[in-house]
Amino acid sequence: MKDFKIVTGMKEFASFQQFANEEHLGIDDLILTNAYIYEPAIARLDLSCQTLFQEEFGAGEPTDVMVDGILQSLRGRKYRRIIAVGGGTVIDIAKVLAVAQRDDTVDAMYGRMAALQKEHPLILVPTTCGTGSEATNIAILNRTRKGIKVGLVSPAMFAEKAALIPELLASLPYPVFATSSIDAMIHAVESYLSPNACALSEVFSERALQLILRGWKITVNCGGPEGWKGQALEFLRASNFAGIAFGHAGCGAVHALSYPLGGVHHIPHGQANQLMFADVMRKYQEKKPVGKLNRLQELLSAALCSTPERALDELYGLMDKVMKKTPLRMHGVTEEELPVFARNVLNTQQRLLENNYVELLEDDILDIYRRAF
């Protein structure tokens, strides 16, 4: 078993002002963020920091083209720390920037992944409650020139610090909350079932699940899209705990099968995970009905006031109330793509598939896609 470590220092703040004061943000700091976050939450503080807005280089999840454009724009700048304030895209890009040399490219960094070194101290401030990326040392990039979505991973990509500031979630649209919290829940489940889990990582998986499921029940029972905001800090904590758990134990088939959906059809990451989650779990039940999955069912049954036998179905039903699952065909996926996706996952996502609860063969993966279609 590998050592369980929490490398990044975590701290909660009531406001961005409090965080900025404690960290003495100034001219030597580069804030990577989005304009829609910066203007209401940071601009009024009149900080002397340098700024860079991610959306000026492309929309959606990180790509090699987007990151190479950012690297090019930074070559004439001098700064010490990188402060990333944003969702998964901003945070993942910041991790790449932290290990990038002055004349680097994305392809060059993938080529020397084992030798990457920290070039800039890194502080991560999440503004969604899903990726948990502030606690991990991986950035997922769509390598458009190679047609694959794959992780850049290095111990040097851990942030020195992460700040949890619920104030920054105040303007988060409900659909982003839904997809990001679903992503966090799946992180917790996959890390819990992973063969790499240990007693300590399980504590973080379990607590993340408890917080998310309790928060979801409050959200769906309040009858409006704003109900989750009273639980913003708890959702931030849950995302962070799930990030710590999967940073140790890894994610598995749900993430592996979702990557072609995001890479080819640009389905948001959390939603792509939701489209695969139930059918992956049902395949697990078919192939290995007796095992650690039963412990997960007991954990879910306690949180959902259900029997262990009904717990997973209750979870799928609650997820549907948070965000309705739809067939893959409604997202532009064609039946002819499914065998291509299955083969691609088997060939390119072994890093994730090694963390599965049970081994999935190509026929199993294709069957999951067909059920979700």
JSON list of N, CA and C in Angstrom, two decimals, residues 174-235:
[
{"chain": "A", "resi": 174, "resn": "TYR", "atom": "N", "xyz": [-27.17, 26.95, -10.85]},
{"chain": "A", "resi": 174, "resn": "TYR", "atom": "CA", "xyz": [-27.58, 25.63, -10.39]},
{"chain": "A", "resi": 174, "resn": "TYR", "atom": "C", "xyz": [-27.03, 24.50, -11.25]},
{"chain": "A", "resi": 175, "resn": "PRO", "atom": "N", "xyz": [-27.06, 24.58, -12.59]},
{"chain": "A", "resi": 175, "resn": "PRO", "atom": "CA", "xyz": [-26.53, 23.45, -13.39]},
{"chain": "A", "resi": 175, "resn": "PRO", "atom": "C", "xyz": [-25.06, 23.15, -13.09]},
{"chain": "A", "resi": 176, "resn": "VAL", "atom": "N", "xyz": [-24.26, 24.20, -12.80]},
{"chain": "A", "resi": 176, "resn": "VAL", "atom": "CA", "xyz": [-22.86, 23.97, -12.47]},
{"chain": "A", "resi": 176, "resn": "VAL", "atom": "C", "xyz": [-22.73, 23.33, -11.11]},
{"chain": "A", "resi": 177, "resn": "PHE", "atom": "N", "xyz": [-23.56, 23.78, -10.16]},
{"chain": "A", "resi": 177, "resn": "PHE", "atom": "CA", "xyz": [-23.60, 23.11, -8.86]},
{"chain": "A", "resi": 177, "resn": "PHE", "atom": "C", "xyz": [-23.94, 21.63, -9.02]},
{"chain": "A", "resi": 178, "resn": "ALA", "atom": "N", "xyz": [-24.97, 21.34, -9.82]},
{"chain": "A", "resi": 178, "resn": "ALA", "atom": "CA", "xyz": [-25.43, 19.96, -9.99]},
{"chain": "A", "resi": 178, "resn": "ALA", "atom": "C", "xyz": [-24.33, 19.07, -10.57]},
{"chain": "A", "resi": 179, "resn": "THR", "atom": "N", "xyz": [-23.73, 19.51, -11.68]},
{"chain": "A", "resi": 179, "resn": "THR", "atom": "CA", "xyz": [-22.71, 18.67, -12.31]},
{"chain": "A", "resi": 179, "resn": "THR", "atom": "C", "xyz": [-21.47, 18.53, -11.44]},
{"chain": "A", "resi": 180, "resn": "SER", "atom": "N", "xyz": [-21.09, 19.60, -10.75]},
{"chain": "A", "resi": 180, "resn": "SER", "atom": "CA", "xyz": [-19.88, 19.52, -9.94]},
{"chain": "A", "resi": 180, "resn": "SER", "atom": "C", "xyz": [-20.09, 18.68, -8.69]},
{"chain": "A", "resi": 181, "resn": "SER", "atom": "N", "xyz": [-21.23, 18.79, -8.05]},
{"chain": "A", "resi": 181, "resn": "SER", "atom": "CA", "xyz": [-21.46, 17.97, -6.85]},
{"chain": "A", "resi": 181, "resn": "SER", "atom": "C", "xyz": [-21.63, 16.50, -7.22]},
{"chain": "A", "resi": 182, "resn": "ILE", "atom": "N", "xyz": [-22.19, 16.22, -8.38]},
{"chain": "A", "resi": 182, "resn": "ILE", "atom": "CA", "xyz": [-22.25, 14.84, -8.86]},
{"chain": "A", "resi": 182, "resn": "ILE", "atom": "C", "xyz": [-20.85, 14.30, -9.09]},
{"chain": "A", "resi": 183, "resn": "ASP", "atom": "N", "xyz": [-19.98, 15.12, -9.67]},
{"chain": "A", "resi": 183, "resn": "ASP", "atom": "CA", "xyz": [-18.59, 14.71, -9.87]},
{"chain": "A", "resi": 183, "resn": "ASP", "atom": "C", "xyz": [-17.94, 14.36, -8.53]},
{"chain": "A", "resi": 184, "resn": "ALA", "atom": "N", "xyz": [-18.16, 15.19, -7.51]},
{"chain": "A", "resi": 184, "resn": "ALA", "atom": "CA", "xyz": [-17.58, 14.93, -6.19]},
{"chain": "A", "resi": 184, "resn": "ALA", "atom": "C", "xyz": [-18.12, 13.63, -5.60]},
{"chain": "A", "resi": 185, "resn": "MET", "atom": "N", "xyz": [-19.42, 13.39, -5.75]},
{"chain": "A", "resi": 185, "resn": "MET", "atom": "CA", "xyz": [-19.99, 12.14, -5.24]},
{"chain": "A", "resi": 185, "resn": "MET", "atom": "C", "xyz": [-19.34, 10.94, -5.90]},
{"chain": "A", "resi": 186, "resn": "ILE", "atom": "N", "xyz": [-19.13, 11.02, -7.22]},
{"chain": "A", "resi": 186, "resn": "ILE", "atom": "CA", "xyz": [-18.53, 9.90, -7.94]},
{"chain": "A", "resi": 186, "resn": "ILE", "atom": "C", "xyz": [-17.06, 9.73, -7.54]},
{"chain": "A", "resi": 187, "resn": "HIS", "atom": "N", "xyz": [-16.35, 10.83, -7.30]},
{"chain": "A", "resi": 187, "resn": "HIS", "atom": "CA", "xyz": [-15.00, 10.71, -6.75]},
{"chain": "A", "resi": 187, "resn": "HIS", "atom": "C", "xyz": [-15.01, 9.90, -5.46]},
{"chain": "A", "resi": 188, "resn": "ALA", "atom": "N", "xyz": [-15.97, 10.21, -4.59]},
{"chain": "A", "resi": 188, "resn": "ALA", "atom": "CA", "xyz": [-16.04, 9.52, -3.30]},
{"chain": "A", "resi": 188, "resn": "ALA", "atom": "C", "xyz": [-16.33, 8.04, -3.48]},
{"chain": "A", "resi": 189, "resn": "VAL", "atom": "N", "xyz": [-17.26, 7.70, -4.35]},
{"chain": "A", "resi": 189, "resn": "VAL", "atom": "CA", "xyz": [-17.60, 6.29, -4.57]},
{"chain": "A", "resi": 189, "resn": "VAL", "atom": "C", "xyz": [-16.44, 5.53, -5.20]},
{"chain": "A", "resi": 190, "resn": "GLU", "atom": "N", "xyz": [-15.87, 6.10, -6.25]},
{"chain": "A", "resi": 190, "resn": "GLU", "atom": "CA", "xyz": [-14.80, 5.38, -6.95]},
{"chain": "A", "resi": 190, "resn": "GLU", "atom": "C", "xyz": [-13.56, 5.21, -6.07]},
{"chain": "A", "resi": 191, "resn": "SER", "atom": "N", "xyz": [-13.22, 6.23, -5.31]},
{"chain": "A", "resi": 191, "resn": "SER", "atom": "CA", "xyz": [-12.06, 6.09, -4.42]},
{"chain": "A", "resi": 191, "resn": "SER", "atom": "C", "xyz": [-12.34, 5.09, -3.30]},
{"chain": "A", "resi": 192, "resn": "TYR", "atom": "N", "xyz": [-13.60, 5.02, -2.85]},
{"chain": "A", "resi": 192, "resn": "TYR", "atom": "CA", "xyz": [-13.95, 4.06, -1.80]},
{"chain": "A", "resi": 192, "resn": "TYR", "atom": "C", "xyz": [-13.83, 2.62, -2.30]},
{"chain": "A", "resi": 193, "resn": "LEU", "atom": "N", "xyz": [-14.26, 2.38, -3.54]},
{"chain": "A", "resi": 193, "resn": "LEU", "atom": "CA", "xyz": [-14.24, 1.01, -4.09]},
{"chain": "A", "resi": 193, "resn": "LEU", "atom": "C", "xyz": [-12.88, 0.63, -4.65]},
{"chain": "A", "resi": 194, "resn": "SER", "atom": "N", "xyz": [-11.98, 1.59, -4.83]},
{"chain": "A", "resi": 194, "resn": "SER", "atom": "CA", "xyz": [-10.69, 1.32, -5.46]},
{"chain": "A", "resi": 194, "resn": "SER", "atom": "C", "xyz": [-9.88, 0.31, -4.65]},
{"chain": "A", "resi": 195, "resn": "PRO", "atom": "N", "xyz": [-9.19, -0.61, -5.33]},
{"chain": "A", "resi": 195, "resn": "PRO", "atom": "CA", "xyz": [-8.29, -1.52, -4.61]},
{"chain": "A", "resi": 195, "resn": "PRO", "atom": "C", "xyz": [-7.12, -0.80, -3.95]},
{"chain": "A", "resi": 196, "resn": "ASN", "atom": "N", "xyz": [-6.89, 0.46, -4.31]},
{"chain": "A", "resi": 196, "resn": "ASN", "atom": "CA", "xyz": [-5.82, 1.24, -3.69]},
{"chain": "A", "resi": 196, "resn": "ASN", "atom": "C", "xyz": [-6.27, 1.99, -2.44]},
{"chain": "A", "resi": 197, "resn": "ALA", "atom": "N", "xyz": [-7.55, 1.88, -2.09]},
{"chain": "A", "resi": 197, "resn": "ALA", "atom": "CA", "xyz": [-8.04, 2.57, -0.89]},
{"chain": "A", "resi": 197, "resn": "ALA", "atom": "C", "xyz": [-7.38, 1.99, 0.35]},
{"chain": "A", "resi": 198, "resn": "CYS", "atom": "N", "xyz": [-7.28, 2.83, 1.36]},
{"chain": "A", "resi": 198, "resn": "CYS", "atom": "CA", "xyz": [-6.79, 2.37, 2.66]},
{"chain": "A", "resi": 198, "resn": "CYS", "atom": "C", "xyz": [-7.74, 2.90, 3.73]},
{"chain": "A", "resi": 199, "resn": "ALA", "atom": "N", "xyz": [-7.51, 2.52, 4.97]},
{"chain": "A", "resi": 199, "resn": "ALA", "atom": "CA", "xyz": [-8.43, 2.92, 6.04]},
{"chain": "A", "resi": 199, "resn": "ALA", "atom": "C", "xyz": [-8.55, 4.44, 6.15]},
{"chain": "A", "resi": 200, "resn": "LEU", "atom": "N", "xyz": [-7.45, 5.17, 5.91]},
{"chain": "A", "resi": 200, "resn": "LEU", "atom": "CA", "xyz": [-7.48, 6.62, 6.03]},
{"chain": "A", "resi": 200, "resn": "LEU", "atom": "C", "xyz": [-8.21, 7.25, 4.84]},
{"chain": "A", "resi": 201, "resn": "SER", "atom": "N", "xyz": [-7.94, 6.78, 3.62]},
{"chain": "A", "resi": 201, "resn": "SER", "atom": "CA", "xyz": [-8.63, 7.37, 2.47]},
{"chain": "A", "resi": 201, "resn": "SER", "atom": "C", "xyz": [-10.13, 7.09, 2.54]},
{"chain": "A", "resi": 202, "resn": "GLU", "atom": "N", "xyz": [-10.50, 5.94, 3.08]},
{"chain": "A", "resi": 202, "resn": "GLU", "atom": "CA", "xyz": [-11.92, 5.60, 3.22]},
{"chain": "A", "resi": 202, "resn": "GLU", "atom": "C", "xyz": [-12.65, 6.58, 4.12]},
{"chain": "A", "resi": 203, "resn": "VAL", "atom": "N", "xyz": [-11.98, 7.08, 5.14]},
{"chain": "A", "resi": 203, "resn": "VAL", "atom": "CA", "xyz": [-12.60, 8.06, 6.03]},
{"chain": "A", "resi": 203, "resn": "VAL", "atom": "C", "xyz": [-13.03, 9.29, 5.23]},
{"chain": "A", "resi": 204, "resn": "PHE", "atom": "N", "xyz": [-12.17, 9.76, 4.34]},
{"chain": "A", "resi": 204, "resn": "PHE", "atom": "CA", "xyz": [-12.49, 10.94, 3.53]},
{"chain": "A", "resi": 204, "resn": "PHE", "atom": "C", "xyz": [-13.58, 10.62, 2.50]},
{"chain": "A", "resi": 205, "resn": "SER", "atom": "N", "xyz": [-13.54, 9.43, 1.90]},
{"chain": "A", "resi": 205, "resn": "SER", "atom": "CA", "xyz": [-14.60, 9.03, 0.96]},
{"chain": "A", "resi": 205, "resn": "SER", "atom": "C", "xyz": [-15.95, 8.99, 1.67]},
{"chain": "A", "resi": 206, "resn": "GLU", "atom": "N", "xyz": [-15.99, 8.37, 2.83]},
{"chain": "A", "resi": 206, "resn": "GLU", "atom": "CA", "xyz": [-17.24, 8.21, 3.57]},
{"chain": "A", "resi": 206, "resn": "GLU", "atom": "C", "xyz": [-17.80, 9.56, 3.99]},
{"chain": "A", "resi": 207, "resn": "ARG", "atom": "N", "xyz": [-16.94, 10.44, 4.52]},
{"chain": "A", "resi": 207, "resn": "ARG", "atom": "CA", "xyz": [-17.43, 11.73, 4.99]},
{"chain": "A", "resi": 207, "resn": "ARG", "atom": "C", "xyz": [-17.93, 12.57, 3.82]},
{"chain": "A", "resi": 208, "resn": "ALA", "atom": "N", "xyz": [-17.23, 12.51, 2.69]},
{"chain": "A", "resi": 208, "resn": "ALA", "atom": "CA", "xyz": [-17.68, 13.24, 1.51]},
{"chain": "A", "resi": 208, "resn": "ALA", "atom": "C", "xyz": [-19.06, 12.77, 1.09]},
{"chain": "A", "resi": 209, "resn": "LEU", "atom": "N", "xyz": [-19.29, 11.47, 1.05]},
{"chain": "A", "resi": 209, "resn": "LEU", "atom": "CA", "xyz": [-20.60, 10.94, 0.68]},
{"chain": "A", "resi": 209, "resn": "LEU", "atom": "C", "xyz": [-21.68, 11.39, 1.65]},
{"chain": "A", "resi": 210, "resn": "GLN", "atom": "N", "xyz": [-21.39, 11.34, 2.93]},
{"chain": "A", "resi": 210, "resn": "GLN", "atom": "CA", "xyz": [-22.39, 11.75, 3.92]},
{"chain": "A", "resi": 210, "resn": "GLN", "atom": "C", "xyz": [-22.79, 13.21, 3.74]},
{"chain": "A", "resi": 211, "resn": "LEU", "atom": "N", "xyz": [-21.81, 14.08, 3.54]},
{"chain": "A", "resi": 211, "resn": "LEU", "atom": "CA", "xyz": [-22.11, 15.50, 3.37]},
{"chain": "A", "resi": 211, "resn": "LEU", "atom": "C", "xyz": [-22.88, 15.76, 2.08]},
{"chain": "A", "resi": 212, "resn": "ILE", "atom": "N", "xyz": [-22.48, 15.13, 0.99]},
{"chain": "A", "resi": 212, "resn": "ILE", "atom": "CA", "xyz": [-23.15, 15.35, -0.29]},
{"chain": "A", "resi": 212, "resn": "ILE", "atom": "C", "xyz": [-24.58, 14.85, -0.26]},
{"chain": "A", "resi": 213, "resn": "LEU", "atom": "N", "xyz": [-24.79, 13.65, 0.25]},
{"chain": "A", "resi": 213, "resn": "LEU", "atom": "CA", "xyz": [-26.15, 13.09, 0.24]},
{"chain": "A", "resi": 213, "resn": "LEU", "atom": "C", "xyz": [-27.07, 13.89, 1.16]},
{"chain": "A", "resi": 214, "resn": "ARG", "atom": "N", "xyz": [-26.57, 14.31, 2.29]},
{"chain": "A", "resi": 214, "resn": "ARG", "atom": "CA", "xyz": [-27.39, 15.14, 3.18]},
{"chain": "A", "resi": 214, "resn": "ARG", "atom": "C", "xyz": [-27.71, 16.47, 2.51]},
{"chain": "A", "resi": 215, "resn": "GLY", "atom": "N", "xyz": [-26.70, 17.08, 1.86]},
{"chain": "A", "resi": 215, "resn": "GLY", "atom": "CA", "xyz": [-26.94, 18.34, 1.17]},
{"chain": "A", "resi": 215, "resn": "GLY", "atom": "C", "xyz": [-27.89, 18.20, 0.00]},
{"chain": "A", "resi": 216, "resn": "TRP", "atom": "N", "xyz": [-27.80, 17.10, -0.74]},
{"chain": "A", "resi": 216, "resn": "TRP", "atom": "CA", "xyz": [-28.74, 16.87, -1.84]},
{"chain": "A", "resi": 216, "resn": "TRP", "atom": "C", "xyz": [-30.16, 16.73, -1.35]},
{"chain": "A", "resi": 217, "resn": "LYS", "atom": "N", "xyz": [-30.35, 16.01, -0.26]},
{"chain": "A", "resi": 217, "resn": "LYS", "atom": "CA", "xyz": [-31.72, 15.83, 0.27]},
{"chain": "A", "resi": 217, "resn": "LYS", "atom": "C", "xyz": [-32.31, 17.18, 0.67]},
{"chain": "A", "resi": 218, "resn": "ILE", "atom": "N", "xyz": [-31.49, 18.02, 1.29]},
{"chain": "A", "resi": 218, "resn": "ILE", "atom": "CA", "xyz": [-31.96, 19.36, 1.65]},
{"chain": "A", "resi": 218, "resn": "ILE", "atom": "C", "xyz": [-32.30, 20.15, 0.38]},
{"chain": "A", "resi": 219, "resn": "THR", "atom": "N", "xyz": [-31.46, 20.03, -0.63]},
{"chain": "A", "resi": 219, "resn": "THR", "atom": "CA", "xyz": [-31.65, 20.76, -1.88]},
{"chain": "A", "resi": 219, "resn": "THR", "atom": "C", "xyz": [-32.95, 20.38, -2.57]},
{"chain": "A", "resi": 220, "resn": "VAL", "atom": "N", "xyz": [-33.21, 19.08, -2.74]},
{"chain": "A", "resi": 220, "resn": "VAL", "atom": "CA", "xyz": [-34.40, 18.66, -3.48]},
{"chain": "A", "resi": 220, "resn": "VAL", "atom": "C", "xyz": [-35.66, 18.87, -2.67]},
{"chain": "A", "resi": 221, "resn": "ASN", "atom": "N", "xyz": [-35.55, 18.90, -1.34]},
{"chain": "A", "resi": 221, "resn": "ASN", "atom": "CA", "xyz": [-36.74, 19.09, -0.51]},
{"chain": "A", "resi": 221, "resn": "ASN", "atom": "C", "xyz": [-37.13, 20.55, -0.34]},
{"chain": "A", "resi": 222, "resn": "CYS", "atom": "N", "xyz": [-36.19, 21.48, -0.67]},
{"chain": "A", "resi": 222, "resn": "CYS", "atom": "CA", "xyz": [-36.50, 22.89, -0.47]},
{"chain": "A", "resi": 222, "resn": "CYS", "atom": "C", "xyz": [-37.35, 23.45, -1.60]},
{"chain": "A", "resi": 223, "resn": "GLY", "atom": "N", "xyz": [-37.41, 22.73, -2.73]},
{"chain": "A", "resi": 223, "resn": "GLY", "atom": "CA", "xyz": [-38.30, 23.12, -3.81]},
{"chain": "A", "resi": 223, "resn": "GLY", "atom": "C", "xyz": [-37.81, 24.23, -4.71]},
{"chain": "A", "resi": 224, "resn": "GLY", "atom": "N", "xyz": [-36.53, 24.59, -4.63]},
{"chain": "A", "resi": 224, "resn": "GLY", "atom": "CA", "xyz": [-36.02, 25.65, -5.50]},
{"chain": "A", "resi": 224, "resn": "GLY", "atom": "C", "xyz": [-34.54, 25.48, -5.77]},
{"chain": "A", "resi": 225, "resn": "PRO", "atom": "N", "xyz": [-34.02, 26.11, -6.83]},
{"chain": "A", "resi": 225, "resn": "PRO", "atom": "CA", "xyz": [-32.62, 25.92, -7.21]},
{"chain": "A", "resi": 225, "resn": "PRO", "atom": "C", "xyz": [-31.61, 26.59, -6.29]},
{"chain": "A", "resi": 226, "resn": "GLU", "atom": "N", "xyz": [-32.08, 27.42, -5.36]},
{"chain": "A", "resi": 226, "resn": "GLU", "atom": "CA", "xyz": [-31.15, 28.11, -4.47]},
{"chain": "A", "resi": 226, "resn": "GLU", "atom": "C", "xyz": [-30.94, 27.37, -3.15]},
{"chain": "A", "resi": 227, "resn": "GLY", "atom": "N", "xyz": [-31.65, 26.27, -2.94]},
{"chain": "A", "resi": 227, "resn": "GLY", "atom": "CA", "xyz": [-31.62, 25.61, -1.65]},
{"chain": "A", "resi": 227, "resn": "GLY", "atom": "C", "xyz": [-30.26, 25.09, -1.24]},
{"chain": "A", "resi": 228, "resn": "TRP", "atom": "N", "xyz": [-29.43, 24.72, -2.21]},
{"chain": "A", "resi": 228, "resn": "TRP", "atom": "CA", "xyz": [-28.12, 24.16, -1.89]},
{"chain": "A", "resi": 228, "resn": "TRP", "atom": "C", "xyz": [-27.17, 25.20, -1.29]},
{"chain": "A", "resi": 229, "resn": "LYS", "atom": "N", "xyz": [-27.44, 26.50, -1.52]},
{"chain": "A", "resi": 229, "resn": "LYS", "atom": "CA", "xyz": [-26.48, 27.52, -1.13]},
{"chain": "A", "resi": 229, "resn": "LYS", "atom": "C", "xyz": [-26.32, 27.64, 0.38]},
{"chain": "A", "resi": 230, "resn": "GLY", "atom": "N", "xyz": [-27.33, 27.24, 1.12]},
{"chain": "A", "resi": 230, "resn": "GLY", "atom": "CA", "xyz": [-27.19, 27.20, 2.57]},
{"chain": "A", "resi": 230, "resn": "GLY", "atom": "C", "xyz": [-26.22, 26.13, 3.03]},
{"chain": "A", "resi": 231, "resn": "GLN", "atom": "N", "xyz": [-25.88, 25.21, 2.13]},
{"chain": "A", "resi": 231, "resn": "GLN", "atom": "CA", "xyz": [-24.94, 24.12, 2.43]},
{"chain": "A", "resi": 231, "resn": "GLN", "atom": "C", "xyz": [-23.63, 24.30, 1.67]},
{"chain": "A", "resi": 232, "resn": "ALA", "atom": "N", "xyz": [-23.35, 25.53, 1.21]},
{"chain": "A", "resi": 232, "resn": "ALA", "atom": "CA", "xyz": [-22.19, 25.74, 0.33]},
{"chain": "A", "resi": 232, "resn": "ALA", "atom": "C", "xyz": [-20.88, 25.29, 0.97]},
{"chain": "A", "resi": 233, "resn": "LEU", "atom": "N", "xyz": [-20.66, 25.63, 2.23]},
{"chain": "A", "resi": 233, "resn": "LEU", "atom": "CA", "xyz": [-19.41, 25.25, 2.88]},
{"chain": "A", "resi": 233, "resn": "LEU", "atom": "C", "xyz": [-19.31, 23.73, 2.99]},
{"chain": "A", "resi": 234, "resn": "GLU", "atom": "N", "xyz": [-20.45, 23.07, 3.31]},
{"chain": "A", "resi": 234, "resn": "GLU", "atom": "CA", "xyz": [-20.42, 21.61, 3.42]},
{"chain": "A", "resi": 234, "resn": "GLU", "atom": "C", "xyz": [-20.12, 20.95, 2.07]},
{"chain": "A", "resi": 235, "resn": "PHE", "atom": "N", "xyz": [-20.67, 21.51, 0.98]},
{"chain": "A", "resi": 235, "resn": "PHE", "atom": "CA", "xyz": [-20.36, 20.96, -0.33]},
{"chain": "A", "resi": 235, "resn": "PHE", "atom": "C", "xyz": [-18.89, 21.21, -0.71]}
]
